[in-house]
CSV table of C-alpha atoms and ligand atoms in Angstrom, one decimal:
chain,number,residue,atom,x,y,z
A,13,UNK,CA,27.3,16.8,23.0
A,14,UNK,CA,24.8,15.2,22.3
A,15,UNK,CA,21.6,16.0,21.4
A,16,UNK,CA,19.7,12.9,21.2
A,17,UNK,CA,17.7,13.1,24.1
A,18,UNK,CA,16.2,15.8,22.4
A,19,UNK,CA,14.5,13.8,19.9
A,20,UNK,CA,11.1,12.5,20.9
A,21,UNK,CA,10.4,9.8,22.3
A,22,UNK,CA,7.5,8.4,20.6
A,23,UNK,CA,9.7,8.5,17.6
A,24,UNK,CA,12.7,6.0,19.2
A,25,UNK,CA,10.2,3.4,20.1
A,26,UNK,CA,9.7,3.4,15.9
A,27,UNK,CA,11.4,0.0,15.0
A,28,UNK,CA,13.3,0.5,12.0
A,29,UNK,CA,11.2,0.4,8.4
A,30,UNK,CA,12.2,-2.9,6.6
A,31,UNK,CA,11.8,-2.3,2.6
A,32,UNK,CA,11.9,-4.7,-0.2
A,33,UNK,CA,15.2,-5.0,-1.6
A,34,UNK,CA,16.3,-3.2,-3.9
A,35,UNK,CA,17.5,-4.5,-7.7
A,36,UNK,CA,20.9,-2.7,-7.3
A,37,UNK,CA,21.9,-4.1,-3.2
A,38,UNK,CA,21.1,-7.6,-5.3
A,39,UNK,CA,23.4,-7.1,-8.6
A,40,UNK,CA,25.5,-6.0,-6.3
A,41,UNK,CA,25.3,-9.2,-3.8
A,42,UNK,CA,26.0,-12.1,-6.5
A,43,UNK,CA,27.3,-10.1,-8.7
A,44,UNK,CA,24.5,-10.0,-11.6
A,45,UNK,CA,23.9,-8.0,-13.8
A,46,UNK,CA,20.8,-5.2,-12.7
A,47,UNK,CA,18.9,-5.8,-16.2
A,48,UNK,CA,18.9,-9.2,-15.9
A,49,UNK,CA,17.4,-9.5,-11.6
A,50,UNK,CA,13.4,-9.9,-11.7
A,51,UNK,CA,11.8,-7.6,-9.0
A,52,UNK,CA,8.4,-8.4,-7.5
A,53,UNK,CA,9.2,-7.7,-4.3
A,54,UNK,CA,7.7,-4.1,-4.0
A,55,UNK,CA,4.1,-4.6,-6.2
A,56,UNK,CA,5.0,-1.9,-9.1
A,57,UNK,CA,3.9,-1.7,-12.0
A,58,UNK,CA,5.8,-4.8,-14.0
A,59,UNK,CA,4.7,-2.9,-17.8
A,60,UNK,CA,7.1,0.1,-16.8
A,61,UNK,CA,5.6,3.8,-16.5
A,62,UNK,CA,2.3,4.5,-19.1
A,63,UNK,CA,4.1,6.3,-21.9
A,64,UNK,CA,1.7,9.3,-21.9
A,65,UNK,CA,3.1,10.2,-18.8
A,66,UNK,CA,6.7,9.6,-19.7
A,67,UNK,CA,5.9,12.3,-21.9
A,68,UNK,CA,3.9,14.6,-20.2
A,69,UNK,CA,7.3,14.2,-17.8
A,70,UNK,CA,9.7,14.6,-20.5
A,71,UNK,CA,7.2,18.0,-21.4
A,72,UNK,CA,6.4,19.5,-17.9
A,73,UNK,CA,10.4,19.1,-17.7
A,74,UNK,CA,11.4,23.2,-18.6
A,75,UNK,CA,9.0,24.7,-15.7
A,76,UNK,CA,10.6,23.1,-13.4
A,77,UNK,CA,11.3,26.7,-12.2
A,78,UNK,CA,7.8,27.7,-10.9
A,79,UNK,CA,6.2,26.3,-8.0
A,80,UNK,CA,3.2,23.6,-9.2
A,81,UNK,CA,0.1,24.6,-7.7
A,82,UNK,CA,0.3,24.8,-4.0
A,83,UNK,CA,-3.1,21.7,-3.7
A,84,UNK,CA,-2.6,20.3,-6.9
A,85,UNK,CA,-5.6,21.5,-8.8
A,86,UNK,CA,-4.9,19.7,-11.9
A,87,UNK,CA,-4.4,16.8,-10.7
A,88,UNK,CA,-8.1,16.5,-7.8
A,89,UNK,CA,-9.9,17.9,-11.1
A,90,UNK,CA,-8.2,14.7,-12.9
A,91,UNK,CA,-9.4,12.4,-10.4
A,92,UNK,CA,-12.4,13.9,-9.5
A,93,UNK,CA,-13.5,12.3,-13.0
A,94,UNK,CA,-11.8,9.6,-12.8
A,95,UNK,CA,-13.1,9.1,-9.3
A,96,UNK,CA,-16.4,10.7,-9.9
A,97,UNK,CA,-16.4,12.3,-7.1
A,98,UNK,CA,-16.5,15.9,-6.7
A,99,UNK,CA,-13.1,18.0,-6.2
A,100,UNK,CA,-14.3,19.3,-2.2
A,101,UNK,CA,-13.8,15.2,-2.0
A,102,UNK,CA,-10.3,15.0,-2.8
A,103,UNK,CA,-6.7,15.7,-1.5
A,104,UNK,CA,-3.9,15.1,-3.6
A,105,UNK,CA,-0.7,13.8,-1.4
A,106,UNK,CA,2.9,13.9,-1.6
A,107,UNK,CA,5.1,11.6,-1.1
A,108,UNK,CA,2.5,8.8,-2.1
A,109,UNK,CA,-0.4,8.1,0.3
A,110,UNK,CA,2.7,7.9,3.2
A,111,UNK,CA,1.9,10.9,2.9
A,112,UNK,CA,-1.8,11.2,3.5
A,113,UNK,CA,-1.5,8.7,6.1
A,114,UNK,CA,1.4,11.0,7.8
A,115,UNK,CA,-1.5,13.9,7.3
A,116,UNK,CA,-4.2,12.6,8.5
A,117,UNK,CA,-2.2,10.9,11.3
A,118,UNK,CA,-0.5,14.5,12.3
A,119,UNK,CA,-4.5,16.2,12.1
A,120,UNK,CA,-6.3,13.8,14.3
A,121,UNK,CA,-3.5,12.7,16.8
A,122,UNK,CA,-2.0,13.9,20.3
A,123,UNK,CA,-0.2,12.0,23.1
A,124,UNK,CA,-1.5,8.7,24.0
A,125,UNK,CA,-3.7,9.0,21.6
A,126,UNK,CA,-4.6,4.9,19.8
A,127,UNK,CA,-5.2,3.5,16.6
A,128,UNK,CA,-6.4,-0.2,16.5
A,129,UNK,CA,-4.2,-2.3,13.0
A,130,UNK,CA,-5.6,-5.8,12.1
A,131,UNK,CA,-2.1,-7.6,11.6
A,132,UNK,CA,-0.5,-8.2,9.8
A,133,UNK,CA,-0.8,-5.4,7.1
A,134,UNK,CA,1.0,-2.2,6.0
A,135,UNK,CA,4.1,-1.4,7.9
A,136,UNK,CA,3.9,2.5,7.6
A,137,UNK,CA,0.5,2.5,9.4
A,138,UNK,CA,2.3,1.8,12.6
A,139,UNK,CA,5.3,3.9,12.3
A,140,UNK,CA,3.3,7.0,10.9
A,141,UNK,CA,0.9,6.4,14.6
A,142,UNK,CA,3.6,6.3,16.2
A,143,UNK,CA,5.8,9.1,15.2
A,144,UNK,CA,2.8,11.2,15.9
A,145,UNK,CA,2.5,10.1,19.6
A,146,UNK,CA,-0.3,7.9,19.0
A,147,UNK,CA,-0.1,3.8,20.5
A,148,UNK,CA,-0.7,1.3,17.9
A,149,UNK,CA,-3.2,-1.1,19.2
A,150,UNK,CA,-2.8,-4.7,17.5
A,151,UNK,CA,-5.6,-6.7,16.9
A,152,UNK,CA,-4.5,-10.2,15.1
A,153,UNK,CA,-6.4,-11.5,11.9
A,154,UNK,CA,-7.8,-14.8,11.6
A,155,UNK,CA,-7.1,-17.9,10.1
A,156,UNK,CA,-7.9,-16.5,6.4
A,157,UNK,CA,-6.8,-12.7,6.9
A,158,UNK,CA,-10.0,-11.6,7.3
A,159,UNK,CA,-10.8,-8.1,10.6
A,160,UNK,CA,-12.5,-10.0,13.6
A,161,UNK,CA,-15.3,-7.7,13.6
A,162,UNK,CA,-16.1,-8.4,17.3
A,163,UNK,CA,-12.3,-7.6,18.1
A,164,UNK,CA,-11.9,-4.8,16.3
A,165,UNK,CA,-14.5,-3.8,18.5
A,166,UNK,CA,-12.8,-5.1,21.8
A,167,UNK,CA,-10.0,-2.9,21.4
A,168,UNK,CA,-11.4,0.8,20.7
A,169,UNK,CA,-12.0,2.9,23.3
A,170,UNK,CA,-12.0,6.6,24.2
A,171,UNK,CA,-8.7,7.0,23.1
A,172,UNK,CA,-9.1,5.6,19.6
A,173,UNK,CA,-8.7,7.6,16.9
A,174,UNK,CA,-8.1,5.7,13.5
A,175,UNK,CA,-8.8,2.0,12.4
A,176,UNK,CA,-7.3,0.8,9.3
A,177,UNK,CA,-8.5,-1.1,7.0
A,178,UNK,CA,-6.5,-2.4,4.1
A,179,UNK,CA,-8.8,-3.7,1.2
A,180,UNK,CA,-7.2,-5.4,-0.7
A,181,UNK,CA,-5.3,-6.3,2.3
A,182,UNK,CA,-1.5,-6.5,2.2
A,183,UNK,CA,0.5,-8.9,2.2
A,184,UNK,CA,-2.3,-11.6,2.1
A,185,UNK,CA,-5.0,-9.9,-0.4
A,186,UNK,CA,-7.9,-10.3,0.2
A,187,UNK,CA,-11.1,-7.9,0.6
A,188,UNK,CA,-12.9,-6.8,3.3
A,189,UNK,CA,-16.4,-7.1,2.7
A,190,UNK,CA,-18.6,-4.0,3.2
A,191,UNK,CA,-20.7,-4.4,6.3
A,192,UNK,CA,-17.6,-5.5,7.9
A,193,UNK,CA,-15.9,-1.6,7.6
A,194,UNK,CA,-20.2,0.1,8.0
A,195,UNK,CA,-20.3,-2.0,11.4
A,196,UNK,CA,-17.4,-0.2,12.4
A,197,UNK,CA,-17.4,3.3,11.1
A,198,UNK,CA,-20.4,3.0,13.1
A,199,UNK,CA,-19.3,1.5,16.4
A,200,UNK,CA,-15.9,3.9,16.3
A,201,UNK,CA,-15.0,7.2,18.5
A,202,UNK,CA,-12.7,7.7,15.7
A,203,UNK,CA,-12.4,7.7,11.9
A,204,UNK,CA,-11.7,4.7,9.6
A,205,UNK,CA,-9.0,4.7,7.1
A,206,UNK,CA,-10.1,2.0,4.6
A,207,UNK,CA,-6.4,1.4,2.1
A,208,UNK,CA,-7.7,0.8,-1.0
A,209,UNK,CA,-3.8,1.0,-3.2
A,210,UNK,CA,-5.1,-1.6,-4.8
A,211,UNK,CA,-8.5,-1.1,-5.7
A,212,UNK,CA,-7.8,-1.0,-9.9
A,213,UNK,CA,-7.2,-5.3,-9.7
A,214,UNK,CA,-10.2,-5.2,-7.4
A,215,UNK,CA,-13.6,-6.4,-7.8
A,216,UNK,CA,-15.2,-3.8,-6.0
A,217,UNK,CA,-14.1,-1.1,-4.0
A,218,UNK,CA,-15.8,0.7,-0.5
A,219,UNK,CA,-15.6,3.9,-1.9
A,220,UNK,CA,-18.9,4.7,-2.4
A,221,UNK,CA,-19.2,5.0,1.7
A,222,UNK,CA,-17.2,8.1,1.6
A,223,UNK,CA,-20.6,9.8,1.0
A,224,UNK,CA,-22.4,7.7,3.7
A,225,UNK,CA,-19.9,8.6,6.5
A,226,UNK,CA,-18.7,11.4,8.2
A,227,UNK,CA,-15.6,9.5,9.4
A,228,UNK,CA,-14.5,7.3,6.5
A,229,UNK,CA,-11.5,8.0,4.3
A,230,UNK,CA,-9.8,6.0,1.7
A,231,UNK,CA,-6.6,6.2,0.7
A,232,UNK,CA,-5.3,6.0,-2.6
A,233,UNK,CA,-2.3,5.8,-4.8
A,234,UNK,CA,0.2,6.1,-8.2
A,235,UNK,CA,2.2,3.9,-7.8
A,236,UNK,CA,0.9,0.3,-8.5
A,237,UNK,CA,-2.0,0.7,-11.0
A,238,UNK,CA,-0.1,3.5,-12.9
A,239,UNK,CA,3.1,2.8,-12.4
A,240,UNK,CA,4.3,5.7,-11.0
A,241,UNK,CA,6.0,4.9,-8.0
A,242,UNK,CA,9.2,6.5,-8.0
A,243,UNK,CA,6.8,10.0,-8.4
A,244,UNK,CA,5.5,9.1,-5.1
A,245,UNK,CA,1.5,10.1,-5.5
A,246,UNK,CA,-1.6,9.1,-3.8
A,247,UNK,CA,-5.0,11.1,-2.7
A,248,UNK,CA,-7.5,11.0,-0.1
A,249,UNK,CA,-11.2,10.5,-0.9
A,250,UNK,CA,-13.2,12.0,2.3
A,251,UNK,CA,-16.1,14.1,3.5
A,252,UNK,CA,-15.8,17.7,2.4
A,253,UNK,CA,-15.4,19.1,5.7
A,254,UNK,CA,-12.5,16.9,6.7
A,255,UNK,CA,-10.6,18.1,3.4
A,256,UNK,CA,-11.1,21.5,4.6
A,257,UNK,CA,-9.8,20.9,7.8
A,258,UNK,CA,-7.1,18.6,6.3
A,259,UNK,CA,-5.9,21.1,3.9
A,260,UNK,CA,-5.3,23.6,6.9
A,261,UNK,CA,-2.6,21.5,7.8
A,262,UNK,CA,-1.3,20.2,4.6
A,263,UNK,CA,2.6,21.3,3.5
A,264,UNK,CA,1.2,23.1,0.4
A,265,UNK,CA,3.3,22.2,-3.3
A,266,UNK,CA,3.5,19.0,-1.5
A,267,UNK,CA,2.9,17.2,-5.1
A,268,UNK,CA,5.3,18.6,-7.3
A,269,UNK,CA,4.6,19.7,-10.6
A,270,UNK,CA,6.1,16.7,-12.8
A,271,UNK,CA,4.3,14.6,-10.4
A,272,UNK,CA,0.8,16.3,-11.4
A,273,UNK,CA,1.5,16.7,-15.2
A,274,UNK,CA,2.7,12.8,-15.4
A,275,UNK,CA,-0.2,12.0,-13.0
A,276,UNK,CA,-2.4,13.4,-14.6
A,277,UNK,CA,-1.8,11.8,-18.1
A,278,UNK,CA,-1.8,8.1,-16.6
A,279,UNK,CA,-4.9,8.7,-15.7
A,280,UNK,CA,-5.8,9.5,-18.9
A,281,UNK,CA,-4.4,6.5,-20.4
A,282,UNK,CA,-7.3,3.7,-20.2
A,283,UNK,CA,-4.9,1.9,-22.6
A,284,UNK,CA,-2.4,1.1,-19.7
A,285,UNK,CA,-4.7,1.0,-17.0
A,286,UNK,CA,-6.9,-2.0,-19.0
A,287,UNK,CA,-3.6,-3.8,-19.9
A,288,UNK,CA,-1.7,-3.1,-16.5
A,289,UNK,CA,-5.7,-5.0,-15.0
A,290,UNK,CA,-5.6,-7.7,-17.6
A,291,UNK,CA,-2.0,-8.7,-17.4
A,292,UNK,CA,-2.4,-9.5,-13.3
A,293,UNK,CA,-5.9,-10.8,-13.0
A,294,UNK,CA,-4.8,-13.8,-15.8
A,295,UNK,CA,-1.1,-13.4,-13.2
A,296,UNK,CA,-3.0,-14.2,-10.4
A,297,UNK,CA,-4.7,-16.9,-11.8
A,298,UNK,CA,-1.2,-18.8,-13.3
A,299,UNK,CA,0.5,-18.6,-10.0
A,300,UNK,CA,-2.2,-19.2,-7.4
A,301,UNK,CA,-2.7,-22.6,-9.9
A,302,UNK,CA,1.1,-23.5,-10.4
A,303,UNK,CA,3.0,-22.0,-7.5
A,304,UNK,CA,4.1,-25.6,-5.5
A,305,UNK,CA,2.7,-24.2,-2.3
A,306,UNK,CA,-0.7,-23.1,-0.2
A,307,UNK,CA,-1.2,-19.3,-2.0
A,308,UNK,CA,-3.9,-16.9,-1.0
A,309,UNK,CA,-6.7,-16.1,-2.6
A,310,UNK,CA,-5.7,-12.2,-4.1
A,311,UNK,CA,-7.5,-9.4,-5.0
A,312,UNK,CA,-4.4,-7.3,-5.2
A,313,UNK,CA,-1.2,-7.8,-8.1
A,314,UNK,CA,0.3,-10.1,-6.2
A,315,UNK,CA,-0.1,-13.4,-4.0
A,316,UNK,CA,0.5,-14.2,-0.4
A,317,UNK,CA,2.3,-17.5,0.0
A,318,UNK,CA,3.1,-19.9,2.4
A,319,UNK,CA,6.3,-22.7,2.4
A,320,UNK,CA,5.5,-24.0,5.7
A,321,UNK,CA,7.8,-26.0,6.5
A,322,UNK,CA,10.1,-23.8,5.3
A,323,UNK,CA,11.0,-20.5,6.0
A,324,UNK,CA,10.3,-17.4,4.1
A,325,UNK,CA,13.7,-16.1,5.3
A,326,UNK,CA,15.9,-19.4,3.4
A,327,UNK,CA,13.5,-19.6,0.9
A,328,UNK,CA,13.9,-15.7,-0.4
A,329,UNK,CA,17.4,-15.3,0.2
A,330,UNK,CA,17.4,-18.8,-2.2
A,331,UNK,CA,15.2,-17.3,-4.8
A,332,UNK,CA,17.8,-14.7,-4.5
A,333,UNK,CA,20.7,-16.2,-5.4
A,334,UNK,CA,19.1,-16.6,-8.2
A,335,UNK,CA,17.9,-13.0,-9.0
A,336,UNK,CA,14.4,-13.0,-7.7
A,337,UNK,CA,13.2,-10.1,-5.1
A,338,UNK,CA,10.0,-11.5,-3.9
A,339,UNK,CA,8.8,-10.0,0.0
A,340,UNK,CA,10.3,-11.8,2.9
A,341,UNK,CA,7.1,-11.0,5.0
A,342,UNK,CA,8.6,-12.2,8.6
A,343,UNK,CA,9.1,-8.0,9.1
A,344,UNK,CA,5.3,-7.7,8.6
A,345,UNK,CA,4.3,-7.6,12.4
A,346,UNK,CA,2.2,-11.1,13.0
A,347,UNK,CA,3.4,-12.8,9.9
A,348,UNK,CA,4.6,-15.4,11.5
A,349,UNK,CA,7.7,-17.0,9.6
A,350,UNK,CA,6.4,-18.4,6.2
A,351,UNK,CA,4.9,-16.2,4.5
A,352,UNK,CA,5.9,-14.1,1.5
A,353,UNK,CA,4.6,-12.2,-0.5
A,354,UNK,CA,4.8,-11.9,-4.7
A,355,UNK,CA,3.9,-9.3,-7.3
A,356,UNK,CA,2.6,-10.7,-10.3
A,357,UNK,CA,4.7,-10.4,-13.0
A,358,UNK,CA,4.8,-10.4,-16.8
A,359,UNK,CA,3.0,-13.9,-18.2
A,360,UNK,CA,7.6,-14.9,-19.0
A,361,UNK,CA,8.4,-13.8,-15.2
A,362,UNK,CA,5.9,-16.0,-14.1
A,363,UNK,CA,6.6,-19.1,-15.8
A,364,UNK,CA,10.1,-18.4,-13.9
A,365,UNK,CA,8.4,-17.8,-10.7
A,366,UNK,CA,7.0,-21.0,-10.9
A,367,UNK,CA,10.1,-22.5,-12.0
A,368,UNK,CA,12.4,-21.8,-9.4
A,369,UNK,CA,9.7,-22.4,-6.6
A,370,UNK,CA,9.7,-25.6,-8.1
A,371,UNK,CA,13.4,-26.1,-7.4
A,372,UNK,CA,14.1,-24.0,-4.0
A,373,UNK,CA,10.8,-26.6,-2.4
A,374,UNK,CA,12.8,-29.4,-2.2
A,375,UNK,CA,16.2,-27.6,-1.1
B,8,PLP,C1,2.2,1.1,-1.7
B,8,PLP,C2,1.0,0.7,-0.9
B,8,PLP,C3,1.0,1.9,0.2
B,8,PLP,C4,1.4,3.3,-0.3
B,8,PLP,O1,1.7,4.0,-1.2
B,8,PLP,P1,2.5,5.5,-1.8
B,8,PLP,O2,1.5,5.9,-2.5
B,8,PLP,O3,3.6,5.0,-2.6
B,8,PLP,O4,3.0,5.6,-0.9
B,8,PLP,C5,0.0,2.0,1.1
B,8,PLP,N1,-0.6,1.1,1.2
B,8,PLP,C6,-0.8,0.1,0.8
B,8,PLP,C7,-1.4,-1.3,1.5
B,8,PLP,C8,0.4,-0.3,-0.2
B,8,PLP,O5,0.5,-1.5,-0.2
């Protein structure tokens, strides 16, 4: 007897998440050596992990049989030093910042609530909202992918529980101005989640607003600048009162001992972090100057390219056939069909990217 009817209606409403392509898939499909493939589709750190994080992970291995601290206190303390916020404002999260977003949705959303999402943006907001019974209310970003504050205001209702503001925005790379975040935090009935997954590559952060508003949460991750995507660590900076409520419902031990060890070490590896940031800052200027299409300004470790009148899907397929993985943005709600997101690579990789974009543009 099928029990599909027991699956909650809200779960059945979720569209399948389309992840970036994996190296093994592509190697298999085209018969490449996996090591020869250039993967610039998921905004990972192209330098690999910090050697200090690797060493900490290995040193941690003999302790795998023991539960870690329930609230990842060692990592939270390291984050307190890194961010300048007291530990009572910081909640660490596994699996990744995605886990934080899901935990917050679980905390505040019931069926029929609304979540405001300025599209195109990061896809997981919609999934987490729907899985917890909320209805995503999409508003369209303007032609430069800025959030229209008036449109947020018009979308706002007594059912609103959260507004997701990604800054720098994935996939467009732009920051949201501080005055816009302040305005939204002031008029909304709900919370404002500022997603700073890429903040290390940006000129400024909005985290200081957590001290001024009791409804702003800033999400961060170790998956991008810190090169630990595979370990799944994120954290939230939030008002003290909210952290207390959040921790009530959080899964205990949700950050693994391995993640605590490697994450803390990564935070202390300033040399690796600075190298990562420097590589991205010079690389994104190079890509913008040399890719033969419209490339949007970016504050993140990727650039968004508009290949119109060509189709992003065809263009990405042609790049795949050469062994280059980039992100076709067609599956991003509201992104149209000509946008491609390219992670900034090493110097050599960026040269390849430009070369191949040049070759394919006339096909
Ligand atoms: C990568 C990414 C995240 C998720 O990070 P994890 O910590 O790996 O779950 C969140 N938001 C945005 C915008 C991202 O690009």
